[in-house]
Coordinates of C-alpha atoms in Angstrom, one line a residue:
Chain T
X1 CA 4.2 29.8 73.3
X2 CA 1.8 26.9 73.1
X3 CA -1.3 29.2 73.7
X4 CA -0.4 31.4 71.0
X5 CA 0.5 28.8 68.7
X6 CA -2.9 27.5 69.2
X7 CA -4.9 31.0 68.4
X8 CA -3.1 30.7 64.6
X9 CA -4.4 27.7 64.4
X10 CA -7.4 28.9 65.3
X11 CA -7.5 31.4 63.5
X12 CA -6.2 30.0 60.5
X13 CA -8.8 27.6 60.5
X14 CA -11.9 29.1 61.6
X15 CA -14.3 29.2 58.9
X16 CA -13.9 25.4 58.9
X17 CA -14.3 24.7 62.5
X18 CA -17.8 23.6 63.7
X19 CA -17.1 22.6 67.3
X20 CA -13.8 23.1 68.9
X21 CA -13.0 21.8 72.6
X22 CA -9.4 21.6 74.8
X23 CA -9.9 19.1 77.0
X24 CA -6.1 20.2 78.5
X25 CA -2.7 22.6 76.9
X26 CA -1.6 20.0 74.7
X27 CA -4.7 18.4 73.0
X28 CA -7.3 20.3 70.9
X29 CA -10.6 18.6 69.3
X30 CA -12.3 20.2 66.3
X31 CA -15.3 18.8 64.2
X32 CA -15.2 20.0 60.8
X33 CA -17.7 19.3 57.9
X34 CA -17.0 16.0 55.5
X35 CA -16.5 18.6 52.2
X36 CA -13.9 20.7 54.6
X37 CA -11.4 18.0 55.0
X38 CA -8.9 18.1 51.8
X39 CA -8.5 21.7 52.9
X40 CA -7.9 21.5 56.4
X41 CA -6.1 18.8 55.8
X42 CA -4.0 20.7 53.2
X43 CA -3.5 23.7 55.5
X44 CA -2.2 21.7 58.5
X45 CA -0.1 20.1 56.4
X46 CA 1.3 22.2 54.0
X47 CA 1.2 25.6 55.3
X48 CA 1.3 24.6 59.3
X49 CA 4.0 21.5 58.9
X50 CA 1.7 19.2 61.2
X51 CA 3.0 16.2 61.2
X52 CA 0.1 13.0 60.1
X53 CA 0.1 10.6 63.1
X54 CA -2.5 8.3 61.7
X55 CA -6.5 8.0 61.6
X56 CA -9.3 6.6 63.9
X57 CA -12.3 5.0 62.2
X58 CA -15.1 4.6 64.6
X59 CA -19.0 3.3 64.5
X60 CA -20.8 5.3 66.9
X61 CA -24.1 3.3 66.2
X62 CA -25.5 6.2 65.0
X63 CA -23.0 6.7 61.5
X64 CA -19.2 6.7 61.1
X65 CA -16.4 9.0 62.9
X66 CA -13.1 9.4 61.5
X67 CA -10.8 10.7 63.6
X68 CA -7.1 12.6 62.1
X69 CA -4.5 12.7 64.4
X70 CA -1.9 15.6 63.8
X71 CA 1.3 16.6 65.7
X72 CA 2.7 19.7 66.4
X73 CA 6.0 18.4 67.2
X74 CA 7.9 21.6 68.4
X75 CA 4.9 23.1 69.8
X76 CA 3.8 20.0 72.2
X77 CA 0.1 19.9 70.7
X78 CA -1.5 17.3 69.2
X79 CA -4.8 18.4 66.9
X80 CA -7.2 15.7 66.5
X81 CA -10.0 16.3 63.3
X82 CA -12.9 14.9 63.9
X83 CA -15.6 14.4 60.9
X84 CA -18.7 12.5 60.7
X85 CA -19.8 10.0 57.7
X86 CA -23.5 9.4 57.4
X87 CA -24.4 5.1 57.3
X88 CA -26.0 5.6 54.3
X89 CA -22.8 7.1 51.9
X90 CA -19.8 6.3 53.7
X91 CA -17.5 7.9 51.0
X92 CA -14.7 10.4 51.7
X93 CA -12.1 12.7 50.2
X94 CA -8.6 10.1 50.5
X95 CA -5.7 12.2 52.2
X96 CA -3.4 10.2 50.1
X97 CA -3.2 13.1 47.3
X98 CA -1.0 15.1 50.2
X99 CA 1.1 12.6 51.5
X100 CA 1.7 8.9 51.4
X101 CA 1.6 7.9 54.8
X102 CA -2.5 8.0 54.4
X103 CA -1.8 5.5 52.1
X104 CA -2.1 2.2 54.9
X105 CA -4.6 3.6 57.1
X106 CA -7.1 4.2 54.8
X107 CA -7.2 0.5 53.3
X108 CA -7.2 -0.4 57.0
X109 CA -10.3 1.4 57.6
X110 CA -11.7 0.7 54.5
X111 CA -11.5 -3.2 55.0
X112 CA -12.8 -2.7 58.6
X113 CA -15.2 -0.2 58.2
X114 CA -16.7 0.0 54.6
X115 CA -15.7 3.6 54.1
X116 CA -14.8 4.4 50.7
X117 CA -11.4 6.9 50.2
X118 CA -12.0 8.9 46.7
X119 CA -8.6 9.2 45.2
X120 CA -6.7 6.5 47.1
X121 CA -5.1 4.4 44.1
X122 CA -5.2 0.7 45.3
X123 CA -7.9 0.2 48.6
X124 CA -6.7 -3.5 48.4
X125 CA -6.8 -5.5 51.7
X126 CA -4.1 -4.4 54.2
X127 CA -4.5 -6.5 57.4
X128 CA -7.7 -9.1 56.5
X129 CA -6.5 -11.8 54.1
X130 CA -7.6 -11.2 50.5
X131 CA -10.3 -14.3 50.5
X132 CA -12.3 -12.2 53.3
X133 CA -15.8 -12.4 52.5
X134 CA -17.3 -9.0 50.7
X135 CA -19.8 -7.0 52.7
X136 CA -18.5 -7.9 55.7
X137 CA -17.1 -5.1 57.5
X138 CA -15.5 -6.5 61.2
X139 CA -15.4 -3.3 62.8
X140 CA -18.9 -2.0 62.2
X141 CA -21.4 -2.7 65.5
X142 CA -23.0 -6.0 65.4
X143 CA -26.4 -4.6 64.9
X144 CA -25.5 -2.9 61.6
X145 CA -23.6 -6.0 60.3
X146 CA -27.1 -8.5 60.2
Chain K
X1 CA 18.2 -9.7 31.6
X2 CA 14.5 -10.7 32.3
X3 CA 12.9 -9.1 35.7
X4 CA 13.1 -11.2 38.8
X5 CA 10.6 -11.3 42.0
X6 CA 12.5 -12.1 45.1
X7 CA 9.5 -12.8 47.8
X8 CA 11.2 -12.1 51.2
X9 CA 8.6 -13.5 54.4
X10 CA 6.1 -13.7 55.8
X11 CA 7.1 -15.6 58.7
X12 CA 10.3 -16.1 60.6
X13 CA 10.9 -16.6 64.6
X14 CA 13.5 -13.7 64.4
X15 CA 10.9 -11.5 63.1
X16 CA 9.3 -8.8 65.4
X17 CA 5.9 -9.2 62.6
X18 CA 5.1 -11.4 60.2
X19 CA 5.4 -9.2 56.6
X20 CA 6.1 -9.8 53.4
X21 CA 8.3 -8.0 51.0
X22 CA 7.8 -8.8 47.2
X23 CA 11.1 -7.3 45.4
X24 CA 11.1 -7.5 41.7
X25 CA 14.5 -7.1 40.8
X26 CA 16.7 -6.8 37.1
X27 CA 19.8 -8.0 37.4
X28 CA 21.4 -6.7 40.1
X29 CA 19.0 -3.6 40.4
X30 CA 16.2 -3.5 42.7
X31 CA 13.1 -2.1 40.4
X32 CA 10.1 -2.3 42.9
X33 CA 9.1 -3.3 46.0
X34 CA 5.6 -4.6 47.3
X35 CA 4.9 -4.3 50.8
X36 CA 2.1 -7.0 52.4
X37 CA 1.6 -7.2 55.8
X38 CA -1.4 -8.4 58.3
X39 CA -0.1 -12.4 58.5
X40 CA -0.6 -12.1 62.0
X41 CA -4.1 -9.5 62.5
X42 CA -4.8 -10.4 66.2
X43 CA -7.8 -8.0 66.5
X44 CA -6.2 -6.1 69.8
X45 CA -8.4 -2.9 69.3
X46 CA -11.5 -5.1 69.3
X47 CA -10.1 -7.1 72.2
X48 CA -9.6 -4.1 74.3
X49 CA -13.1 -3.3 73.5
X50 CA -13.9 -6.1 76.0
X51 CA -11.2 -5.7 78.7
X52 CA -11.2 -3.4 81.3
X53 CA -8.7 -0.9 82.1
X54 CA -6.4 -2.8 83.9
X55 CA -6.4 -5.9 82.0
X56 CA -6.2 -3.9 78.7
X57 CA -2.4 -2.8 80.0
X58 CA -1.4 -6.4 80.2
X59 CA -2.9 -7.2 77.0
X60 CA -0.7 -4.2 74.8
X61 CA 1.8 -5.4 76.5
X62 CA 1.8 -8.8 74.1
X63 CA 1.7 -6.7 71.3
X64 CA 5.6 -6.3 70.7
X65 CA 7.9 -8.8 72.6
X66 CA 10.7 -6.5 72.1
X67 CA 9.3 -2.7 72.9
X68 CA 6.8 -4.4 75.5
X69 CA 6.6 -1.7 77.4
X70 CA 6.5 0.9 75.2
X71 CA 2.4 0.0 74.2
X72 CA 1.6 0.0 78.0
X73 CA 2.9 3.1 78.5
X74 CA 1.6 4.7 75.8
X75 CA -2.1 3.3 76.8
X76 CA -2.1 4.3 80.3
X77 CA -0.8 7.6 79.6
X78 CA -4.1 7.8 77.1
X79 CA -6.1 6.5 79.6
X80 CA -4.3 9.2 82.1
X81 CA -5.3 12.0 79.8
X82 CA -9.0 11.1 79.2
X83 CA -9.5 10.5 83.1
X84 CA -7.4 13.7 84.3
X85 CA -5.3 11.1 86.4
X86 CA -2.3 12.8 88.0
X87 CA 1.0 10.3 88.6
X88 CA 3.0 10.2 91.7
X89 CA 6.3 11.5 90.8
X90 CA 8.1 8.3 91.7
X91 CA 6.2 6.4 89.5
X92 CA 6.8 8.6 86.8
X93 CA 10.5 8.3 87.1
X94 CA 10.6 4.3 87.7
X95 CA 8.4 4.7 83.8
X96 CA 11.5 6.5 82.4
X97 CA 14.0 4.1 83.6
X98 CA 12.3 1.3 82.4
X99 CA 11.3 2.6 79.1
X100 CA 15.1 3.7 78.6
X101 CA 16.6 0.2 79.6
X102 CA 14.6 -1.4 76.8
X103 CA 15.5 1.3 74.7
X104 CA 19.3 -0.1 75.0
X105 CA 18.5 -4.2 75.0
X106 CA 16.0 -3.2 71.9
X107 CA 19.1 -1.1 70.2
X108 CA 21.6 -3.6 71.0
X109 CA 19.2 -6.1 69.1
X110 CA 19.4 -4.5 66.4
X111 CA 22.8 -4.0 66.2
X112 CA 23.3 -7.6 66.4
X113 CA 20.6 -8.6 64.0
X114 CA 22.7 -5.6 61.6
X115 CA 26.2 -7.4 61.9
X116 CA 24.3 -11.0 61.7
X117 CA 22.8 -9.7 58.3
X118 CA 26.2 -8.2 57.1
X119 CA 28.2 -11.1 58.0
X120 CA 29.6 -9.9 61.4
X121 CA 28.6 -12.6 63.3
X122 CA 31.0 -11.6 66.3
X123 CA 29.2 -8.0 66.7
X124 CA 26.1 -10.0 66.5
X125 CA 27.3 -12.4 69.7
X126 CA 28.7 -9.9 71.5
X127 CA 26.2 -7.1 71.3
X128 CA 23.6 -9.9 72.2
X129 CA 26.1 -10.7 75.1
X130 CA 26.0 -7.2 76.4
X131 CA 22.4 -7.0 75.8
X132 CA 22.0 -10.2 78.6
X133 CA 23.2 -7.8 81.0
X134 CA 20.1 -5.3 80.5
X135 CA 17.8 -8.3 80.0
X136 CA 19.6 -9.2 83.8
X137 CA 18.3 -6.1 85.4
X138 CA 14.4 -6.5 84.3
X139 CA 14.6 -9.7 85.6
X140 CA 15.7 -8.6 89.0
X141 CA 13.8 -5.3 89.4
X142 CA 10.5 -6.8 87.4
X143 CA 10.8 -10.4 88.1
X144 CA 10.4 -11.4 84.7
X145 CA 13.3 -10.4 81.1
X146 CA 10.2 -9.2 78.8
X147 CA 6.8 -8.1 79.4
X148 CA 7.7 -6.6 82.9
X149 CA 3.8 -5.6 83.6
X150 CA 5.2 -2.5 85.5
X151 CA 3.0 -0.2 83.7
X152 CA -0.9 0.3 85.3
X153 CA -3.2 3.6 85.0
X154 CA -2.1 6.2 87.8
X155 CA 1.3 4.6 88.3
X156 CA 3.7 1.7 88.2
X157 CA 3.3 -1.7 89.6
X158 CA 6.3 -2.2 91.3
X159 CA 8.7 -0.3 93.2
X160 CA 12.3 -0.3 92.8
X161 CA 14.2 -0.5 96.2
X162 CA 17.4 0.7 97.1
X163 CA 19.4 -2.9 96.3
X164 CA 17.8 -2.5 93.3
X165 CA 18.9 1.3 92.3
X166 CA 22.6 -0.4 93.1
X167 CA 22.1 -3.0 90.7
X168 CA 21.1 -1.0 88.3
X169 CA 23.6 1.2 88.7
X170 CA 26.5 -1.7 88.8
X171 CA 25.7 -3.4 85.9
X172 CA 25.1 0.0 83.8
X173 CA 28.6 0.3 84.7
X174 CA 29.6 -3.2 83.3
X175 CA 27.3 -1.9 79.9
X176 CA 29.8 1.7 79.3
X177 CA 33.1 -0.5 78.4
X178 CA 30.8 -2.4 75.8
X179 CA 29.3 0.2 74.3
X180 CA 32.4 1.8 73.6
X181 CA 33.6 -1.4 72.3
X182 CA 30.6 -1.6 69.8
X183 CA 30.7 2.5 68.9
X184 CA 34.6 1.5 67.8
X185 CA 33.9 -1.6 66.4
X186 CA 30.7 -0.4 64.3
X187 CA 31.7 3.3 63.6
X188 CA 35.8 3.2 63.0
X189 CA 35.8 0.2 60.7
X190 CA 36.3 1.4 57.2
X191 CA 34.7 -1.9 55.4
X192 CA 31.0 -0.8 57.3
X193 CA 32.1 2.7 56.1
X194 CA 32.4 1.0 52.9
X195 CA 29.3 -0.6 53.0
X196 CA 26.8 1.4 54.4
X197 CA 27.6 5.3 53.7
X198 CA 25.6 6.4 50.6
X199 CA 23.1 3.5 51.0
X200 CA 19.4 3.2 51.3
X201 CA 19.3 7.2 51.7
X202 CA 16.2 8.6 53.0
X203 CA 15.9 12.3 52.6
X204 CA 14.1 14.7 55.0
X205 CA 11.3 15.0 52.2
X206 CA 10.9 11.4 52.1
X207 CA 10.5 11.7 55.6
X208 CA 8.0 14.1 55.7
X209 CA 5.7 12.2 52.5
X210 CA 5.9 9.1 54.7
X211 CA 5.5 10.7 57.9
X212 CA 8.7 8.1 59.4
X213 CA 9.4 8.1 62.8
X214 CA 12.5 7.4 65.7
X215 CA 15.8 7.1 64.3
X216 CA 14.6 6.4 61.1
X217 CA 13.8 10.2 61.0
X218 CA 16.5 11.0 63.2
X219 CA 19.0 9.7 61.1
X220 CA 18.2 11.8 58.2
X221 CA 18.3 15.1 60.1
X222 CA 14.6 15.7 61.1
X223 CA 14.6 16.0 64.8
X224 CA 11.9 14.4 66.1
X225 CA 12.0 12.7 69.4
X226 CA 8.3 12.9 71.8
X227 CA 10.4 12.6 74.5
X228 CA 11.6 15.9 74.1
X229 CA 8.6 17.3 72.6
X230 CA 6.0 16.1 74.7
X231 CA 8.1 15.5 77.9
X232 CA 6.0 12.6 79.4
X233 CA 7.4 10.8 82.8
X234 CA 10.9 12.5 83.9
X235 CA 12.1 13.2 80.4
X236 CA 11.7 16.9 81.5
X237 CA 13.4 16.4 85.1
X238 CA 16.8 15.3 83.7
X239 CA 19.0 16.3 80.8
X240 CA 20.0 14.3 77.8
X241 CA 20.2 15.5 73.9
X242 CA 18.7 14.1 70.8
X243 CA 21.0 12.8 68.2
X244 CA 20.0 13.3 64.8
X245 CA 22.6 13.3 62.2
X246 CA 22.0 14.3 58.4
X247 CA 22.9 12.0 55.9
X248 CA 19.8 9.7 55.9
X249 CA 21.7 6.3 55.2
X250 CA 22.0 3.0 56.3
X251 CA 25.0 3.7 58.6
X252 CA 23.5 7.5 59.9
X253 CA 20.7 5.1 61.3
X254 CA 23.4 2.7 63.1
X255 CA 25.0 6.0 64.3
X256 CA 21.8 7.2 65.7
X257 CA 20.7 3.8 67.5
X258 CA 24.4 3.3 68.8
X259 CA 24.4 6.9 70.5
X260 CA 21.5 6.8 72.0
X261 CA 22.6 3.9 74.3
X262 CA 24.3 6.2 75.8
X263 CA 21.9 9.2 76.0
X264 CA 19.6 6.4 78.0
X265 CA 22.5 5.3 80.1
X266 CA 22.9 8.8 81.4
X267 CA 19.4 9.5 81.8
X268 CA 18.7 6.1 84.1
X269 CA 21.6 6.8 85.8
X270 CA 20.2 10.8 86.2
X271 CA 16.8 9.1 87.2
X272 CA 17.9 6.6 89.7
X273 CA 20.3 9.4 91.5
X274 CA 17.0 11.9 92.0
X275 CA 14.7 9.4 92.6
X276 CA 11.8 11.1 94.7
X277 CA 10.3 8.9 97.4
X278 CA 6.7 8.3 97.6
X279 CA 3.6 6.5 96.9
X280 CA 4.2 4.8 92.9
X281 CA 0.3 4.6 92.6
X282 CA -2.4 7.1 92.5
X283 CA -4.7 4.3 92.3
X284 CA -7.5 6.1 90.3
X285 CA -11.0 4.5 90.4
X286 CA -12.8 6.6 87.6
X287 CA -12.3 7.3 84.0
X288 CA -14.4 9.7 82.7
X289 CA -16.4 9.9 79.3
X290 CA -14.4 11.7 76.3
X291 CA -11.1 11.3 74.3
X292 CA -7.8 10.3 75.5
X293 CA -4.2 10.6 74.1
X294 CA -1.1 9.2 74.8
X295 CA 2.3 8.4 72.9
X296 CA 5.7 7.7 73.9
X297 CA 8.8 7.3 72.2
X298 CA 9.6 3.2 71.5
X299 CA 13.1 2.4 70.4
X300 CA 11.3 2.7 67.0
X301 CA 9.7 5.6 67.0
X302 CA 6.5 7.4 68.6
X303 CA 4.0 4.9 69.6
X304 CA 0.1 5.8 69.6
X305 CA -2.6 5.5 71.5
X306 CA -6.0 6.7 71.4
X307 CA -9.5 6.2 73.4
X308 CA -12.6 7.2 73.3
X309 CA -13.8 6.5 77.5
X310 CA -18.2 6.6 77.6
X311 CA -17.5 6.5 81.8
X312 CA -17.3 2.8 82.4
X313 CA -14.6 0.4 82.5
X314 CA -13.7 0.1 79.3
X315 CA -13.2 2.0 76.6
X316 CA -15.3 2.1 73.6
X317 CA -13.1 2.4 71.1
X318 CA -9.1 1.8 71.5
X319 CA -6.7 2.8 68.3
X320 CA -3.4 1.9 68.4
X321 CA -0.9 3.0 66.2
X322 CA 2.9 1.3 66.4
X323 CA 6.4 2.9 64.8
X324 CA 6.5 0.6 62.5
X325 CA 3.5 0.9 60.6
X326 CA 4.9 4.7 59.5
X327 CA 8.3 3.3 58.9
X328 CA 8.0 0.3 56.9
X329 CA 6.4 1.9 53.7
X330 CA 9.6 4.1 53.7
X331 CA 11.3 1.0 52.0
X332 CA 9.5 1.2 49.0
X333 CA 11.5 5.2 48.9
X334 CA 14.8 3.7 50.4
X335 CA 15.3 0.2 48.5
X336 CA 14.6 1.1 45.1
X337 CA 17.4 1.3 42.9
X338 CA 19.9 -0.2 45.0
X339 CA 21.1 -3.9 44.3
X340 CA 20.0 -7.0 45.9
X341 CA 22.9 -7.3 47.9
X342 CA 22.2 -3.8 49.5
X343 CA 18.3 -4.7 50.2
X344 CA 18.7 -7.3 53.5
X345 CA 20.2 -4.1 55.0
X346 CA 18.0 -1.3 54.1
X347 CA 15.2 -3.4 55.3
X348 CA 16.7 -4.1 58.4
X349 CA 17.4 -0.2 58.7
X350 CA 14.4 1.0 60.2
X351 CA 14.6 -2.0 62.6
X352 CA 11.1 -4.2 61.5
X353 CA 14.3 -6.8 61.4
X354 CA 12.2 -8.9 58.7
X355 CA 14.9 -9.1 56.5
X356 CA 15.3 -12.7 58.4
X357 CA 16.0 -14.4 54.9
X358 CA 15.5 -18.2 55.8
X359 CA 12.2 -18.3 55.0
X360 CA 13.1 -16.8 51.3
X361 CA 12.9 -17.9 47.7
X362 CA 14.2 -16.2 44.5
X363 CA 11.9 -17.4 41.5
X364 CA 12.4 -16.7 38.3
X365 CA 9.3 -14.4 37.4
X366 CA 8.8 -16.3 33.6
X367 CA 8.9 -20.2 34.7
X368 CA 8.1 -20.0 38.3
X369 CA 11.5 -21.9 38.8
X370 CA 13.7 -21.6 41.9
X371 CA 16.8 -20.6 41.3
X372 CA 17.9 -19.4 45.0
X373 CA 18.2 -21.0 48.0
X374 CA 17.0 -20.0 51.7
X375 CA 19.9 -18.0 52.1
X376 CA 20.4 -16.4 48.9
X377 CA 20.1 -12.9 50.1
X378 CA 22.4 -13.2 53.7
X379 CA 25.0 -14.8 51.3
X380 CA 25.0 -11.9 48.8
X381 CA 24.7 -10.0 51.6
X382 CA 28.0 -11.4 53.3
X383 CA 30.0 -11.8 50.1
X384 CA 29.8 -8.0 49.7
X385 CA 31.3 -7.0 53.3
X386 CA 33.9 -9.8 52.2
X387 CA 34.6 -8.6 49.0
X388 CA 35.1 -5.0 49.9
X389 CA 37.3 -6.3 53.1
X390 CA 39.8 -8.0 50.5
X391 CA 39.6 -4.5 48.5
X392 CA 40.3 -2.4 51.3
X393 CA 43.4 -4.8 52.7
X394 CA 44.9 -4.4 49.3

């Protein structure tokens, strides 16, 4: 059941997928392109009932990683989207136009990170306090912080 | 009447974390809700950064003093998948038992903390009372009442021998009668009918927008449960059901927490009667490079964790994602329009228990000016379960 759950998927989202790995049954990886995301997004959501587990922000040294975590609940898989943000223009579509529970972890990666979410109504502090000093992004390597 | 902001936190030693809820209320009505949390950042993903494997399990484990081993589990299970670690079997069914027995002492907390807030203070004694007895069997199988540290990548620390399957199975004994107590006392008694049917409803689309987790999604008929889904440790060797009910409210959520006591009952007891014997450590040396996911179900909901391993000894990047942090923006769905005396409970309802109302203030919103005391809301609270008691007796 799993396995052919997962060739829908595949198949539902194949013009989008740029890289695709299965490390084991239950987890799949796929890299999609930064313009992709609302629609992936939208089709796991909306059409596929995935279920948002939260977001990964991540500074590879190189540019920015988000990862999106999604559950298939009652098919044991867990589908984790993974697109890359250039240094340069970290800006991104916000997933909060879907659903609210994007809401929280896009201020939290914003704050951390300096990615920007278009469309997220309020990217207020979540977790620093709101006198943190501007520019300074805690979770970005050290190098890139100087 | 002029619009009042009741500011409720952000600190209080009954709170699991430090957050703070900004109600702005008219008259009796409660208009909006602010949520602010991060009082208490400790920077645990960048900490891990700098542990290695084995220390990082011991230092989740001071993330939550309640679900303490919930976050260890959940980050040697990431760990497990990233480094293809296989579990002795025995190990894996010591995990269960211990994540279910702090499923019961972390339910019958919230039980108490529920009657404390609602003016039940014997329910709140007692159910703590009961609770000793759980807190009895970490000490004596773990050596310690919280953060056991029984949870390490490719098994489980410590073995539980056969005195210890007795004692287990003994005081689990001593646990049914209470529970049965507490499922009477909480679920026959028409004034908690009275007072928490119909309130604080969260419907299955509100838990969907807000993504809400555990019994807060259980409760309103979305049957969610990673246990079940993703069988991790012997969830899949024994049998137990999920209870979901479908009504979404404050007491569907009570009804939830109070049956599942008894779904983790049975499945320790399952557990400890097919225990396999064996090794309880694989004792894995590598970790290789890539990604690694693991989540369990806490007594709150599913718990996250995610890794990205480069082959040393640490990971690279560690995200962690807790139940609450999906269940606590469902307040701003479930406490709007209900009144003021209605709110310490529907916050308390998905369990963050920060509706801990000593450290709160009610200011009048146009001259600053406090016109509450520090237990304004546990009074209003109280006075309600009183007042219906005297309606109900008539």
């Amino acid at each position: 059941m799993n396995e052919d759950f997962k060739k829908i998927i595949l198949s539902k989202l194949n013009e989008f997928i740029k890289t695709y790995d299965s490390p084991s049954l239950n987890r799949g990886y796929i890299e999609i392109d930064l313009k992709d995301l609302i629609n992936v997004v939208d089709l796991l959501y909306n059409s596929l009932s995935a279920r948002f587990i939260t977001a990964t922000g991540f500074d590879n040294s190189k540019e920015f990683e988000i990862f999106y975590h999604f559950s298939f609940d009652s098919s044991n898989y867990v589908l984790t989207l993974k697109v890359v943000i250039p240094y340069e223009n970290p800006v991104i579509q916000s997933l909060s136009t879907l659903f609210d529970a994007a809401l929280w972890i896009e201020r939290e990666i914003h704050e951390f990170f300096g990615i920007n979410f278009i469309g997220h109504p309020d990217l207020a502090h979540l977790l620093l306090p709101e006198e943190w000093e501007e520019g300074n992004y805690p979770y970005r390597r050290e190098e890139r912080n100087a | 009447m002029p619009e009042k902001i009741i500011p409720i936190g952000p600190f209080h030693p009954l709170q699991e974390e430090p957050e703070f809820f900004k109600l702005v209320v008219d008259g009796e009505r409660v208009k909006d809700i602010e949520i602010d949390i991060g009082y208490n950042h400790r920077g645990i993903e960048k900490l891990a950064e700098g542990k290695t494997y084995d220390q990082i399990a011991f230092l989740v484990e001071r993330i939550c003093g309640i679900c303490s081993t919930s976050h260890p589990l959940a980050f040697v299970q990431a760990v497990e998948d990233a480094g293809k670690i296989e579990v002795p079997p025995r190990a894996l069914y010591i995990r269960s038992i211990i994540a279910e027995l702090e499923r019961i002492h972390s339910h019958l907390l919230w039980l108490g903390l529920a009657g404390h807030f609602l003016g039940y203070n014997t329910l709140f004694m007692w159910s703590w009372k009961y609770r000793e007895i759980v807190l009895d069997i970490f000490e004596e199988i773990t050596g310690n009442r919280n953060n056991y540290a029984m949870m390490k990548v490719g098994g489980v620390r410590r073995d539980i021998t056969d005195e210890g399957r007795d004692f287990i199975l003994d005081s689990l004994k001593k646990l049914l009668p209470a529970l049965d107590m507490f499922k009477g006392a909480a679920l026959d008694d028409p004034v908690l009918h009275a007072r928490l049917k119909g309130v604080g409803i969260l419907t299955k689309e509100d838990i969907m927008n807000y993504n809400a987790l555990g019994p807060t999604a259980r409760a309103s008929g979305v049957s969610i449960d990673v246990r079940k889904d993703e069988p991790y440790a012997a969830y899949d060797k024994v049998s137990w059901n999920i209870i979901t009910t479908k009504n979404g409210d404050v007491f569907d959520k009570a009804v939830v927490r109070i049956l599942e006591m008894y779904e983790s009952v049975n499945i320790i007891t399952q557990c400890l009667e097919s225990l396999p014997e064996g090794e309880i450590d694989s004792k894995p040396t590598e970790v290789k490079p890539g990604y690694g996911i693991g989540h369990v179900e806490a007594p709150r909901g599913e718990c996250f964790h995610f890794i990205i391993s480069d082959g040393t000894n640490s990971p690279i990047r560690h995200k962690i994602r807790a139940p609450s942090y999906m269940n606590v923006p469902t307040n701003k769905k479930a406490v709007i329009g209900e009144t003021v005396a209605d709110a310490t409970i529907i916050l308390a309802a998905v369990d963050p228990c920060y509706c801990c109302t000593e450290r709160m203030v009610v200011i009048d919103a146009k001259n600053n000016k406090q016109i509450g005391d520090a237990n304004y809301l546990l009074t209003l609270s109280r006075e309600k379960t009183k007042k219906l008691e005297k309606e109900l007796k008539r």
